[in-house]
Coordinates of C-alpha atoms in Angstrom, one line a residue:
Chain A
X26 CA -14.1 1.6 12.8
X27 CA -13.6 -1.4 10.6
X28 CA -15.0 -4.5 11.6
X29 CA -13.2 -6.5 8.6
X30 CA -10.6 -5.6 6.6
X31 CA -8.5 -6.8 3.7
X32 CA -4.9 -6.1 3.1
X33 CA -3.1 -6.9 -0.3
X34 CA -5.2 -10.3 -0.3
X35 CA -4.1 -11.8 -3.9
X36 CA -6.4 -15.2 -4.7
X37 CA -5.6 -17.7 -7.9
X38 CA -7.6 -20.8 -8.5
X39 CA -5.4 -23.3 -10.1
X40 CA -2.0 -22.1 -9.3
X41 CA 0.4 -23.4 -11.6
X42 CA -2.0 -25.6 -13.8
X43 CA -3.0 -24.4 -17.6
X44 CA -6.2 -23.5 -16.1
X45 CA -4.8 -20.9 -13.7
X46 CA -7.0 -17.6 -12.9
X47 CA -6.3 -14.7 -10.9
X48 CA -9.7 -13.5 -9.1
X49 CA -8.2 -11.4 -6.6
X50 CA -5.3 -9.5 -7.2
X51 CA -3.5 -7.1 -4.7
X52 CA -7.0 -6.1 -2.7
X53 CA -7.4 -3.7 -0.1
X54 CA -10.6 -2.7 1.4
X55 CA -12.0 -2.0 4.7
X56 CA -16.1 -2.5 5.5
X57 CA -17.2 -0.1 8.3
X58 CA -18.3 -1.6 11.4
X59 CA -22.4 -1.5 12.0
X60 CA -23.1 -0.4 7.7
X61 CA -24.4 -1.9 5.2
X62 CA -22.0 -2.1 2.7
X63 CA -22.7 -3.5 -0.8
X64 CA -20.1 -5.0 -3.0
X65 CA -20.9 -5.0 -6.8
X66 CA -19.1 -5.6 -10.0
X67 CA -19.5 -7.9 -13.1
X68 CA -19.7 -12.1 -13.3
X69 CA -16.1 -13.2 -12.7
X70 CA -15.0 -9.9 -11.4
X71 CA -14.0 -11.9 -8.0
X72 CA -16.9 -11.0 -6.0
X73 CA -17.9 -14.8 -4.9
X74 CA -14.2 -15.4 -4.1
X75 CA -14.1 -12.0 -1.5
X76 CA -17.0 -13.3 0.3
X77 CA -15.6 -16.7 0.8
X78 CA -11.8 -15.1 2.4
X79 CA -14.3 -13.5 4.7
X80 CA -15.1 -16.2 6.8
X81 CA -11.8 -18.3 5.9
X82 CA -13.4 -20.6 3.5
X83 CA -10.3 -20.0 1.2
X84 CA -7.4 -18.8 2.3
X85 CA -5.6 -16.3 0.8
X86 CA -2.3 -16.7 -1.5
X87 CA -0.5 -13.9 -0.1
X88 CA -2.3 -10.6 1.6
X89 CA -4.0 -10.6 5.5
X90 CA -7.4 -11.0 6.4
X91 CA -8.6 -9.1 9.6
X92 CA -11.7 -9.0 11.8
X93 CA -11.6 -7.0 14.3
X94 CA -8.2 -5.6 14.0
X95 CA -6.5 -9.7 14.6
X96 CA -5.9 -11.9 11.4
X97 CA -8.4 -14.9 11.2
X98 CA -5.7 -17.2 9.7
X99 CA -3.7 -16.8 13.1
X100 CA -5.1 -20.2 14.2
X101 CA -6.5 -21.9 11.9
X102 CA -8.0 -24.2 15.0
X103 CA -10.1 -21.3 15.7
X104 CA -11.5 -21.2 12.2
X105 CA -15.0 -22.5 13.5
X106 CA -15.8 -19.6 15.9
X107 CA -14.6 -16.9 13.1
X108 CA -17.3 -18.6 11.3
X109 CA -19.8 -18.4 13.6
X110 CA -19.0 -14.1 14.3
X111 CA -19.2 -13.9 10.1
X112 CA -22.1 -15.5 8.7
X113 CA -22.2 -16.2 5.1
X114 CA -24.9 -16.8 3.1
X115 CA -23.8 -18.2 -0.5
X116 CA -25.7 -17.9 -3.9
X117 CA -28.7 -19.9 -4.2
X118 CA -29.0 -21.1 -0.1
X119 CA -32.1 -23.0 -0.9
X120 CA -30.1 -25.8 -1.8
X121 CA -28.4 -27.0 1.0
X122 CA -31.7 -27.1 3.3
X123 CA -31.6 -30.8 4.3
X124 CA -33.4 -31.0 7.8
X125 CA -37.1 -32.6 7.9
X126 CA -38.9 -29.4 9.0
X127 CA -37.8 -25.6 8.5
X128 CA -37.4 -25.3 11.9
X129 CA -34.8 -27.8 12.1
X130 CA -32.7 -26.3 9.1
X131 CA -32.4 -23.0 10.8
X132 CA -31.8 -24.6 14.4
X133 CA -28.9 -26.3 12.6
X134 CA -26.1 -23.6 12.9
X135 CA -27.1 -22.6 16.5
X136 CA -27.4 -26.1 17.6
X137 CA -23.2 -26.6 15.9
X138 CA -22.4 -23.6 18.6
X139 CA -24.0 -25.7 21.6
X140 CA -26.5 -23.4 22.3
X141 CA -28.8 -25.0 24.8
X142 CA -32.5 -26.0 23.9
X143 CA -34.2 -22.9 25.1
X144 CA -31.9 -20.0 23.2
X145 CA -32.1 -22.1 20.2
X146 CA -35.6 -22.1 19.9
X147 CA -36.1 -18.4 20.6
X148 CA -33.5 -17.8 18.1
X149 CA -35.2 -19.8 15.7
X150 CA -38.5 -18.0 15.7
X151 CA -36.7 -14.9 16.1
X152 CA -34.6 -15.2 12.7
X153 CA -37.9 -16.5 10.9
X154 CA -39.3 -13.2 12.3
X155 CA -36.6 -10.8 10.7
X156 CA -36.9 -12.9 6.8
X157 CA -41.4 -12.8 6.9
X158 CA -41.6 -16.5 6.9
X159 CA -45.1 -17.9 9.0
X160 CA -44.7 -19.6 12.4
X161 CA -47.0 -21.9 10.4
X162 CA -44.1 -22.7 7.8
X163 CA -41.7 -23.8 10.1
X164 CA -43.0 -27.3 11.1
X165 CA -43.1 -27.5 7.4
X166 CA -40.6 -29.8 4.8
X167 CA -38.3 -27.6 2.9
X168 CA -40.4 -29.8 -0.4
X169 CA -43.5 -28.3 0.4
X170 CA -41.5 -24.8 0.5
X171 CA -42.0 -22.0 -2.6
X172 CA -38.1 -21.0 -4.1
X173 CA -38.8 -17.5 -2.4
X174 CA -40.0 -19.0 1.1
X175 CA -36.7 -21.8 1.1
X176 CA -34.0 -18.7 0.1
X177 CA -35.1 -16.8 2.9
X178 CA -35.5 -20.1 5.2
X179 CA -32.0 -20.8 4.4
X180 CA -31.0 -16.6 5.2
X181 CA -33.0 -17.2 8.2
X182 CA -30.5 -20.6 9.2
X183 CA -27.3 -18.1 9.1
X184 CA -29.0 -14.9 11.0
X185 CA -30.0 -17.5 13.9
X186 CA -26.1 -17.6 14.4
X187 CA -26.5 -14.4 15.2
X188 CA -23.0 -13.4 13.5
X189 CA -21.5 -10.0 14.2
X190 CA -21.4 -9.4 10.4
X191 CA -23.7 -11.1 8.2
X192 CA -22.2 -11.4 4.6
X193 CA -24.8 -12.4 1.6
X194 CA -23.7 -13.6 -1.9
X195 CA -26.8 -12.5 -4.1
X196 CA -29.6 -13.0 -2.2
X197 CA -31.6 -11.6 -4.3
X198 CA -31.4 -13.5 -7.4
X199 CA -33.9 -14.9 -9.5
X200 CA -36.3 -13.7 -7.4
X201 CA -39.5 -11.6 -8.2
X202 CA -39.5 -8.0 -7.7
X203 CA -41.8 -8.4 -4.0
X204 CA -39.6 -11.4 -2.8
X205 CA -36.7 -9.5 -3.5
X206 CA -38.1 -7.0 -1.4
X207 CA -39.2 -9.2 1.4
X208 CA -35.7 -10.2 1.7
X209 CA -33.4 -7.1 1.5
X210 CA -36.0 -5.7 3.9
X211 CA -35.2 -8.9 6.7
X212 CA -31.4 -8.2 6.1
X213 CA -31.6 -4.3 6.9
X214 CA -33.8 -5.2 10.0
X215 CA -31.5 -7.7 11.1
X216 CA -28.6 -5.1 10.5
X217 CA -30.6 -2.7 12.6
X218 CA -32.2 -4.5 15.5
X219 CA -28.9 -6.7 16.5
X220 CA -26.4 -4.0 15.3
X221 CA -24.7 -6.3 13.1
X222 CA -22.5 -5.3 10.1
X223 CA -24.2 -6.2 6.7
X224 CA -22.1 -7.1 3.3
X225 CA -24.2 -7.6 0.3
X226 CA -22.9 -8.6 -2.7
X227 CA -25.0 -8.4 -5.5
X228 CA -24.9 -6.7 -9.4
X229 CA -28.1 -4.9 -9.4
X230 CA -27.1 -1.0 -8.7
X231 CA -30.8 -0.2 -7.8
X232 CA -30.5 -3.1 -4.7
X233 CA -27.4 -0.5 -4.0
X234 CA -28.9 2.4 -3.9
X235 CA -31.8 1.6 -1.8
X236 CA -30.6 -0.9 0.8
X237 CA -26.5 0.2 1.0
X238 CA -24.6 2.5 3.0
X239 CA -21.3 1.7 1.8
X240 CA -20.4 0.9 -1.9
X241 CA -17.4 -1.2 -3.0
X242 CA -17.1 -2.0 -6.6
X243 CA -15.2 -4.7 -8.0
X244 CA -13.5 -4.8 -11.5
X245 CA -11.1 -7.8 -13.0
X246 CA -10.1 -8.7 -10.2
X247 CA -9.6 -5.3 -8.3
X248 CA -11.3 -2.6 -6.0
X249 CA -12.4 0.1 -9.0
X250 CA -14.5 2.6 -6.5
X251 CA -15.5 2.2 -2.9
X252 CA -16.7 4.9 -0.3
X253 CA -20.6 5.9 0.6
X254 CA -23.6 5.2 -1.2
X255 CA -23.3 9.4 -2.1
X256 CA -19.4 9.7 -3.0
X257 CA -20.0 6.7 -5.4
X258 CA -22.8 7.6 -6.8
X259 CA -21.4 10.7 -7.2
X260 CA -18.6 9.1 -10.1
X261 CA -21.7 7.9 -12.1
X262 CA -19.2 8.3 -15.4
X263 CA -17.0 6.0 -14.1
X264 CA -19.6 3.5 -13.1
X265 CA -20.7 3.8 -16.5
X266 CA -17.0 3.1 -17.8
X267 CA -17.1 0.2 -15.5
X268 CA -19.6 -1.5 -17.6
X269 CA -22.0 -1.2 -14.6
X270 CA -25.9 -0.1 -14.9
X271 CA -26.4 2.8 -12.7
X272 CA -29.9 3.2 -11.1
X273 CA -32.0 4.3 -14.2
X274 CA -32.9 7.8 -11.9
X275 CA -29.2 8.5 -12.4
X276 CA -28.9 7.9 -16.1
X277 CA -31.4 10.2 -16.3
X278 CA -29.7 12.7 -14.5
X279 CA -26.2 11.8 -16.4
X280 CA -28.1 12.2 -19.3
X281 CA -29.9 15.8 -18.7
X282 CA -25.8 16.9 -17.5
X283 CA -25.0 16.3 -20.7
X284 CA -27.9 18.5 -22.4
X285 CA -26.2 21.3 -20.7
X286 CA -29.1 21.5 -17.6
X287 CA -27.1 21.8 -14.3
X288 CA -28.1 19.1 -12.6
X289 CA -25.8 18.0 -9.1
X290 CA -24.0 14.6 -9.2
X291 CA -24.6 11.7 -7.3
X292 CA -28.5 11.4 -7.2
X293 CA -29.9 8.2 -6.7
X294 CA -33.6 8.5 -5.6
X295 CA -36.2 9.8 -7.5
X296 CA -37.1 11.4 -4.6
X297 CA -33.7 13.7 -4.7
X298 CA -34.0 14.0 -8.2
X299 CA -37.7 15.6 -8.1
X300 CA -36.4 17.7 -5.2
X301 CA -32.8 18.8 -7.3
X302 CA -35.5 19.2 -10.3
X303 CA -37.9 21.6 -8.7
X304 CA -35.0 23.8 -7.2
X305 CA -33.7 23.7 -11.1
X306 CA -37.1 25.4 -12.4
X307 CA -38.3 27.0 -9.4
Chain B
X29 CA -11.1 -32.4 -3.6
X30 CA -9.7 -30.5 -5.9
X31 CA -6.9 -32.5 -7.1
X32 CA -8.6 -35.4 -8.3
X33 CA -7.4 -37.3 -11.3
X34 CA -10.0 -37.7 -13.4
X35 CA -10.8 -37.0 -17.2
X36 CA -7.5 -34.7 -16.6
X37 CA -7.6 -33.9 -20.1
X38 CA -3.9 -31.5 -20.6
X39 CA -4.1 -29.3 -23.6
X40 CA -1.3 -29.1 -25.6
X41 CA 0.0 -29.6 -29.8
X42 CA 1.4 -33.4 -30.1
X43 CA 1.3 -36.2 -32.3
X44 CA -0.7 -37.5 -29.6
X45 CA -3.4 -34.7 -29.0
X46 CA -4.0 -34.7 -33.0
X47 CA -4.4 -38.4 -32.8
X48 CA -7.9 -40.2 -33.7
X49 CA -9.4 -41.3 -30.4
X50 CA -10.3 -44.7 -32.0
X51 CA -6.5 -45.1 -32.8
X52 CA -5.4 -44.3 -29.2
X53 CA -8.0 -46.5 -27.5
X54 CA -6.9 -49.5 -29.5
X55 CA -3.4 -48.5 -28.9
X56 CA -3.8 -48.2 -25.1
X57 CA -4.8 -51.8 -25.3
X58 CA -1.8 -52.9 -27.4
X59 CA 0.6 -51.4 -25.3
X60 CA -1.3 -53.1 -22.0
X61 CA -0.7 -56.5 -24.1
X62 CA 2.7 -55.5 -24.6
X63 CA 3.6 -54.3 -21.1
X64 CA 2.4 -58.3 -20.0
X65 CA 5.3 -59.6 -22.9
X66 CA 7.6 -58.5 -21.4
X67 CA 9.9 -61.0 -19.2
X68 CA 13.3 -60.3 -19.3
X69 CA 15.7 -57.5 -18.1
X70 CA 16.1 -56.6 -22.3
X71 CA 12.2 -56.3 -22.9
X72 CA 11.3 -54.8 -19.7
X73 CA 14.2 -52.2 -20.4
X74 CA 12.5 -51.7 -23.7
X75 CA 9.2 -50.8 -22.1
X76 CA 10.1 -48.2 -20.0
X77 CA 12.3 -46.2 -22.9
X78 CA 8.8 -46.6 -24.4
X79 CA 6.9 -45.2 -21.8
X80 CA 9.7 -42.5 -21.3
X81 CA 9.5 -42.2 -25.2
X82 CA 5.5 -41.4 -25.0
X83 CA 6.3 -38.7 -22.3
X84 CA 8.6 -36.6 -24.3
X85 CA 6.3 -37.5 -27.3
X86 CA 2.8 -36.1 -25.5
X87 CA 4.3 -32.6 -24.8
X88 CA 2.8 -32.7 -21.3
X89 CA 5.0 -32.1 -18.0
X90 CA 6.1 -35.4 -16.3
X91 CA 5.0 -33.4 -13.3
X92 CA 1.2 -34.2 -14.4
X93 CA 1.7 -37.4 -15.3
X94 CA 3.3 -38.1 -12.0
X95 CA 0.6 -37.0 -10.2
X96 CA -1.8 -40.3 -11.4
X97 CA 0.5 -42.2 -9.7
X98 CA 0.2 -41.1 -6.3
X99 CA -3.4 -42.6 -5.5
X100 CA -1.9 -46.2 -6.9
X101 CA 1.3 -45.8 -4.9
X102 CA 0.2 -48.0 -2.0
X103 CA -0.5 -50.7 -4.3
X104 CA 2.4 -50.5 -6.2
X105 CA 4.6 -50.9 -2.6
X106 CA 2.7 -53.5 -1.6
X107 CA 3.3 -55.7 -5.1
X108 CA 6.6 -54.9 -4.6
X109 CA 6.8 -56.1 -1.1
X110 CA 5.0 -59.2 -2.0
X111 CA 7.3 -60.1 -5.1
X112 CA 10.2 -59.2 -2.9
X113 CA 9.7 -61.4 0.1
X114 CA 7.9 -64.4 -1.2
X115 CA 9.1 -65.2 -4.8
X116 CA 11.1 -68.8 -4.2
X117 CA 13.9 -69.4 -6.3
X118 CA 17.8 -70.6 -6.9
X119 CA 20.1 -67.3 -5.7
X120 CA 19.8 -66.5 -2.3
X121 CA 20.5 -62.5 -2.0
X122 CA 20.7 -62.2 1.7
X123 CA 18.1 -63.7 5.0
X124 CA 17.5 -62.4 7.9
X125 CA 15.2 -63.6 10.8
X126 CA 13.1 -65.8 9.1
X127 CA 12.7 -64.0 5.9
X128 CA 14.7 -64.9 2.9
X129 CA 15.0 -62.6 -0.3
X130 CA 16.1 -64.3 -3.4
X131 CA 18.1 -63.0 -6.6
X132 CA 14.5 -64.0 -8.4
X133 CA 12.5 -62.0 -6.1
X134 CA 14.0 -58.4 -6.8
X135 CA 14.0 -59.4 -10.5
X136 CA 10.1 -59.9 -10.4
X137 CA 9.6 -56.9 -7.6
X138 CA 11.3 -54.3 -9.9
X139 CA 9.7 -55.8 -12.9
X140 CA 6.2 -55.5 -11.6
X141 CA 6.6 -52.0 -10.4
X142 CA 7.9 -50.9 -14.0
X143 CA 4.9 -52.8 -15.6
X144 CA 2.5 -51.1 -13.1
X145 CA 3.9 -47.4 -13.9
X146 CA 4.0 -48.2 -17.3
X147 CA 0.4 -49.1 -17.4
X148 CA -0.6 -46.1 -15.4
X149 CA 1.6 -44.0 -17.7
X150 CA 0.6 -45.6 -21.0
X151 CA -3.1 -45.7 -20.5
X152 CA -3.2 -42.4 -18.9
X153 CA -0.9 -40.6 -21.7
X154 CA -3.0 -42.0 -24.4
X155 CA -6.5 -41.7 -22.9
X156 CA -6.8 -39.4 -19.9
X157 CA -4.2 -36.6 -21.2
X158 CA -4.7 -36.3 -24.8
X159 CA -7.6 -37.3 -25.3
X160 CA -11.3 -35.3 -24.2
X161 CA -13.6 -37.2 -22.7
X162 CA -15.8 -36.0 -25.2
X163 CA -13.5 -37.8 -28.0
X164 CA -13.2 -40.9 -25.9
X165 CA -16.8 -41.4 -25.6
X166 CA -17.3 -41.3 -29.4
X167 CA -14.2 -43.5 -29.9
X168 CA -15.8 -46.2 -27.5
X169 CA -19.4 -45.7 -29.4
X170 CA -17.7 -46.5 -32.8
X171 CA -15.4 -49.3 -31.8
X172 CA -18.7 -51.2 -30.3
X173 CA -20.8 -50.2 -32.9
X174 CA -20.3 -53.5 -34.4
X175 CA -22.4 -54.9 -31.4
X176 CA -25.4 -53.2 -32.8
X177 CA -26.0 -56.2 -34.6
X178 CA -26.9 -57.7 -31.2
X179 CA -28.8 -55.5 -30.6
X180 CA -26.6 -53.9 -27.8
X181 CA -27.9 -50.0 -27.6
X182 CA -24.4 -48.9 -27.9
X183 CA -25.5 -45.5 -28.7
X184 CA -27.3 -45.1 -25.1
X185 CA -24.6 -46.7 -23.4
X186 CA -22.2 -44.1 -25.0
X187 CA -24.8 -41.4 -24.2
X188 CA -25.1 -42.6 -20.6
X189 CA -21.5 -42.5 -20.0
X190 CA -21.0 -39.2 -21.8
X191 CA -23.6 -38.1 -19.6
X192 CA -21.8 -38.8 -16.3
X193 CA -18.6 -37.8 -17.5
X194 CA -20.0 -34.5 -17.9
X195 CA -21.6 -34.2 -15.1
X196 CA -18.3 -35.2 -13.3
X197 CA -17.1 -31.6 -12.3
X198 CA -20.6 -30.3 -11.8
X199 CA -21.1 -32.5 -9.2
X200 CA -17.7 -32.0 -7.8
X201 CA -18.4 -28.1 -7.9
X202 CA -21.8 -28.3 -6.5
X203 CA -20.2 -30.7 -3.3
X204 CA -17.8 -28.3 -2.8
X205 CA -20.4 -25.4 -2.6
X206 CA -22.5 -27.3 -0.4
X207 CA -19.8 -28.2 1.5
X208 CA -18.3 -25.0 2.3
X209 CA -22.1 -23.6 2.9
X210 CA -22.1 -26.4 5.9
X211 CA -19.0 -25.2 7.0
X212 CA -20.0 -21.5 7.3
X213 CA -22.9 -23.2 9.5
X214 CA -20.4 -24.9 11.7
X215 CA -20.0 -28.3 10.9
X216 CA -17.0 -29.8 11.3
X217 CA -15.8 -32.6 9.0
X218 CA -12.3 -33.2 10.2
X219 CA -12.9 -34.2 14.2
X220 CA -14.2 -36.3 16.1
X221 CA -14.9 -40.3 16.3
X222 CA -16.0 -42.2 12.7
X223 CA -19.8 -42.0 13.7
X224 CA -19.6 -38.3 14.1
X225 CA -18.0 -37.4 11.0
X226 CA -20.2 -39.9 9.0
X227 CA -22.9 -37.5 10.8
X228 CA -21.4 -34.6 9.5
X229 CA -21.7 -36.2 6.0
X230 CA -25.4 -36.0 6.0
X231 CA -26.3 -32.0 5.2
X232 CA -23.4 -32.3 2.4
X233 CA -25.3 -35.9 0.9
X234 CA -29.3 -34.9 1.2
X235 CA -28.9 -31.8 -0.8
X236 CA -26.2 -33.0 -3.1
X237 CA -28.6 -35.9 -4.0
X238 CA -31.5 -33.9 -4.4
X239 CA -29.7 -31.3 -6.3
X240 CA -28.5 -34.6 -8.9
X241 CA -32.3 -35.7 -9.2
X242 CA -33.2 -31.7 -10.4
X243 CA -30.6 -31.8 -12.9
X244 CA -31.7 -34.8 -14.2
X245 CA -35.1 -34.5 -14.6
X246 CA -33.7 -30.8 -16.3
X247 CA -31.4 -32.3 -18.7
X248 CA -33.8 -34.8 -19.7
X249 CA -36.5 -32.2 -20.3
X250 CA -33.8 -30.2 -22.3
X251 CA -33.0 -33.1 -24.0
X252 CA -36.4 -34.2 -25.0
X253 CA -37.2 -30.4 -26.0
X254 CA -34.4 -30.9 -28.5
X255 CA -36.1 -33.8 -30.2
X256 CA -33.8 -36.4 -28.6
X257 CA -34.9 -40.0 -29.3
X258 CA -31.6 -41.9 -29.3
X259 CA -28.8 -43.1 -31.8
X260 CA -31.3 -44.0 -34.9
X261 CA -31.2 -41.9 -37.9
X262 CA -28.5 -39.7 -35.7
X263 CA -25.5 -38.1 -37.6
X264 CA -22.3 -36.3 -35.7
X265 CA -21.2 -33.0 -35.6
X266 CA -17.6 -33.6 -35.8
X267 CA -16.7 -37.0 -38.1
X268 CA -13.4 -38.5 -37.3
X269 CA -11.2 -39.3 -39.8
X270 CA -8.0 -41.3 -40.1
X271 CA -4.8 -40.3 -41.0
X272 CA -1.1 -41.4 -42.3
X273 CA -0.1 -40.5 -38.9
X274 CA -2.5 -43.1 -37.2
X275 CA -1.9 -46.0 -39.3
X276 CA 2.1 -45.2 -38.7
X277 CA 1.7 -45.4 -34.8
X278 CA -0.4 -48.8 -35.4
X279 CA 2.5 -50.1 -37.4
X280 CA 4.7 -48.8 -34.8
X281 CA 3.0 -49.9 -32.0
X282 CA 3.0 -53.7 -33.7
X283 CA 6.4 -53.4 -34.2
X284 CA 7.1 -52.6 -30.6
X285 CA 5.6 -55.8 -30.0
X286 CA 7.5 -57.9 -32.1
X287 CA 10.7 -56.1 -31.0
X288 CA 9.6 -57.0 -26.9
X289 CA 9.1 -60.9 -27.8
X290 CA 12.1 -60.7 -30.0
X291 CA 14.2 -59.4 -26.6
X292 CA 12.6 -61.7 -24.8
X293 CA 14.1 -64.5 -26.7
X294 CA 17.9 -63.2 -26.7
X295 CA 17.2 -65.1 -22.8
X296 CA 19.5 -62.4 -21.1
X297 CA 19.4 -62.5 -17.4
X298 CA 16.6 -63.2 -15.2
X299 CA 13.9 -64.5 -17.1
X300 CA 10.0 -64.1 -15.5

């Protein structure tokens, strides 16, 4: 079932000025309700802009957006509580911690839905549970904070929300290979435990492959590909036309296709590509 | 947010654009001279053709140039109002109640409200529109160089204001982001009482000022890793040059002046 789904959504920043720029254009695309479903493409390939219609931070120039089947732009008045059922973490979160303590940050988006004391607290140390960060950290300034320890403090602020579908621009960027990591890991477990619906946008294909079920890619302004993590994967040439890295275990493969060895499509892991490998020479 | 006019700089091939920024800052305060000469129907008539005459001549769409004035339109009824109902004179127009409007009055409401859009139109068409920030910053440096002798450090100033300019949008982008990252954590800028929305400005102002205090420590760093150490011994990438075409729109813009006390004196009409 989809939980959110766009419909001919068209978006232009600076209509009808010299400066005008159309990052969305005619977009259709359904996410699948309870996946994990990565959205990837190039810097200005309208990525940030999808993520932002999501939760009705822009609104769209023409086209619908729908969660749950009903249009969020139906009442605009209601515009709060679609943000509270899809979360949105932006690029680079760190920066808008402003509370004294951790603790306080993350309590910040419960505490705007009028959760009483007692549910905000357990949600608090709950969500701090899912991103790794110590109970000891949370009585802490966001100052006294490493880059790593605020990003995920800041992921930790939207999951408290508990949104039905949890959407994250890059959360991964500019991090270290562990910290990335750390955090991907806290977004699948929050994905699992609460049954949520997980977007992650992001340009690394290996993030993709590891952490996604679902793979939409985005080029100039347009779907290119979508489907599973497999039936993408499987159209590794056209990735590559895309101007997108596949995982490095799959340029491998593309590459030993092209020697002639016959090698299946669509392999992602070295794990599958050992196993396709041994059944080649066995 | 975003339709602020500021530094609106409006690409386009005109006289104007091609201009040196020098030339067009000194003619921005020649025409603001001119627009106070003005004081009869002829000269005030003479103004706005001139104003109407820059339009045509910057190649940008009077749609723009209407937008900057919008935030003065307030000020603009209100002058009008004022000039309207309390200017004293000879011809009595019409009274009401206890309010009387005199011929006098409408002559100096409708002749402040042309020199206000005038000024808003002539100031913005040469500076704002045609001109880069960039440009105009460089232009201000080298007509206050001469204060150098007093050891005024026009250079810094210049940098300094370059400096913010630039960081202008930035900021503007990075409140908007912040913003809308507050919003997708519930807070809600647009009800309530004053206290509670001031409250609701605090998580957008804490990281925003942080955030300005990183970039500058950054850009100084970059700066000083560039060998920065102010205006001395400092040459420019891009040295301006006059033109025919600058000296004739000085000449021209003297002229105009002439011509507006020259009308002035044919004592037609009303006279301010």
């Amino acid at each position: 079932m989809a939980v959110l789904s766009l419909e001919h959504v068209t978006y232009i920043y600076g209509e009808g000025t010299p400066f005008e720029i159309r990052a969305l254009d005619d977009v259709t695309l359904t996410v699948r309700e309870g996946s994990v479903t990565g959205i990837i493409g190039h810097t200005g390939s309208g990525k940030s802009t999808l993520v932002q219609l999501f939760n009705g931070l822009e609104k769209p120039m023409s086209g619908r957006v729908l969660l749950d089947g009903k249009d969020i732009w139906a009442d605009p008045k209601k515009m709060r509580d679609i943000r509270f059922r899809v979360g949105l973490v932006m690029q680079y979160p760190e920066y808008q911690l402003f509370e004294e303590t951790i603790r306080a940050d993350i309590a910040f988006g419960p505490r705007n839905m009028g959760l009483d004391e007692t549910e905000i607290a357990y949600r608090v140390d709950e969500a701090a549970s899912f991103v790794g960060l110590d109970r000891e950290l949370l009585d802490k300034s966001p100052f006294d904070l490493s880059g790593g320890q605020k990003r995920r403090a800041a992921i930790a602020g939207i999951m408290a929300m508990r949104p039905e579908v949890l959407v994250l621009d890059e959360p991964a960027a500019g991090l270290d290979p562990r910290g990335r990591d750390t955090i991907l890991e806290g977004i699948r477990t929050y994905g699992k435990r609460t049954g949520a619906t997980v977007i992650i946008v992001s340009h690394s294909m290996e993030d993709m492959a590891a952490y996604c079920d679902d793979i939409i890619v985005m080029e100039h302004a347009k779907v290119a590909l979508s489907g599973t993590r497999d039936e993408v994967f499987a159209n590794a040439e056209r990735l590559t036309a895309v101007g997108l890295d596949v995982p490095q275990i799959t340029h491998l493969m593309l590459l030993l296709k092209e020697r002639g060895l016959a090698v299946p499509d669509g392999i992602y892991t070295v794990e599958a590509a050992t196993a396709a490998l041994r059944r080649l020479f066995s | 947010m975003k339709n602020i006019a500021f530094g609106q700089y409006y690409p386009a091939r005109s006289p104007l654009h091609a201009m040196d920024a020098r030339v067009k800052v000194i003619l921005s305060i020649l025409y603001i001279v001119a627009a106070f000469l003005c004081k009869n129907v002829l000269s005030f008539g003479a103004l706005l053709l001139s104003a109407l005459f820059l339009l045509v001549l910057s190649r940008i769409p009077p749609r723009i140039v209407l937008r900057a004035l919008r935030p003065l339109f307030f000020i603009m009824l209100f002058t009008a109002a004022l000039n309207l109902f309390f200017a004293t004179g000879s011809t009595v127009l019409f009274s009401f109640w206890r309010i009387t409007v005199y011929v006098e009055g409408l002559y100096s409401a409708v002749f402040m409200l042309v020199r206000i859009i005038v000024l808003i139109f002539g100031t913005s068409i040469f500076l704002t529109y045609t001109t880069t920030p960039i440009a105009l910053t460089d232009a201000i440096e080298s007509l206050l160089s001469p204060l150098r002798i007093f050891k005024i450090p026009v250079h810094e100033f210049a940098m300094m204001m370059s400096i913010a300019l630039r960081f202008i949008p930035t900021l503007m982008e990075e409140t908007n982001k912040i913003m809308n990252a507050q919003k997708a954590r519930g807070v809600d800028f647009s009800s309530g009482g004053l206290l509670k929305r001031a409250k609701a400005l605090v998580p957008i102002l804490i990281p925003l000022i942080v955030s300005s205090f990183r970039r500058a420590d950054e850009l100084a760093m970059a700066m000083e890793c560039r060998c920065y150490r102010g205006g001395k011994g400092r040459t420019k990438m891009t040295v301006p040059h006059l033109h025919l075409g600058d000296f004739v729109a000085l000449a021209l813009m003297v002229a105009f002046g002439a011509g507006l006390i020259y009308l002035n004196h044919l004592g037609y009409g009303y006279t301010m």
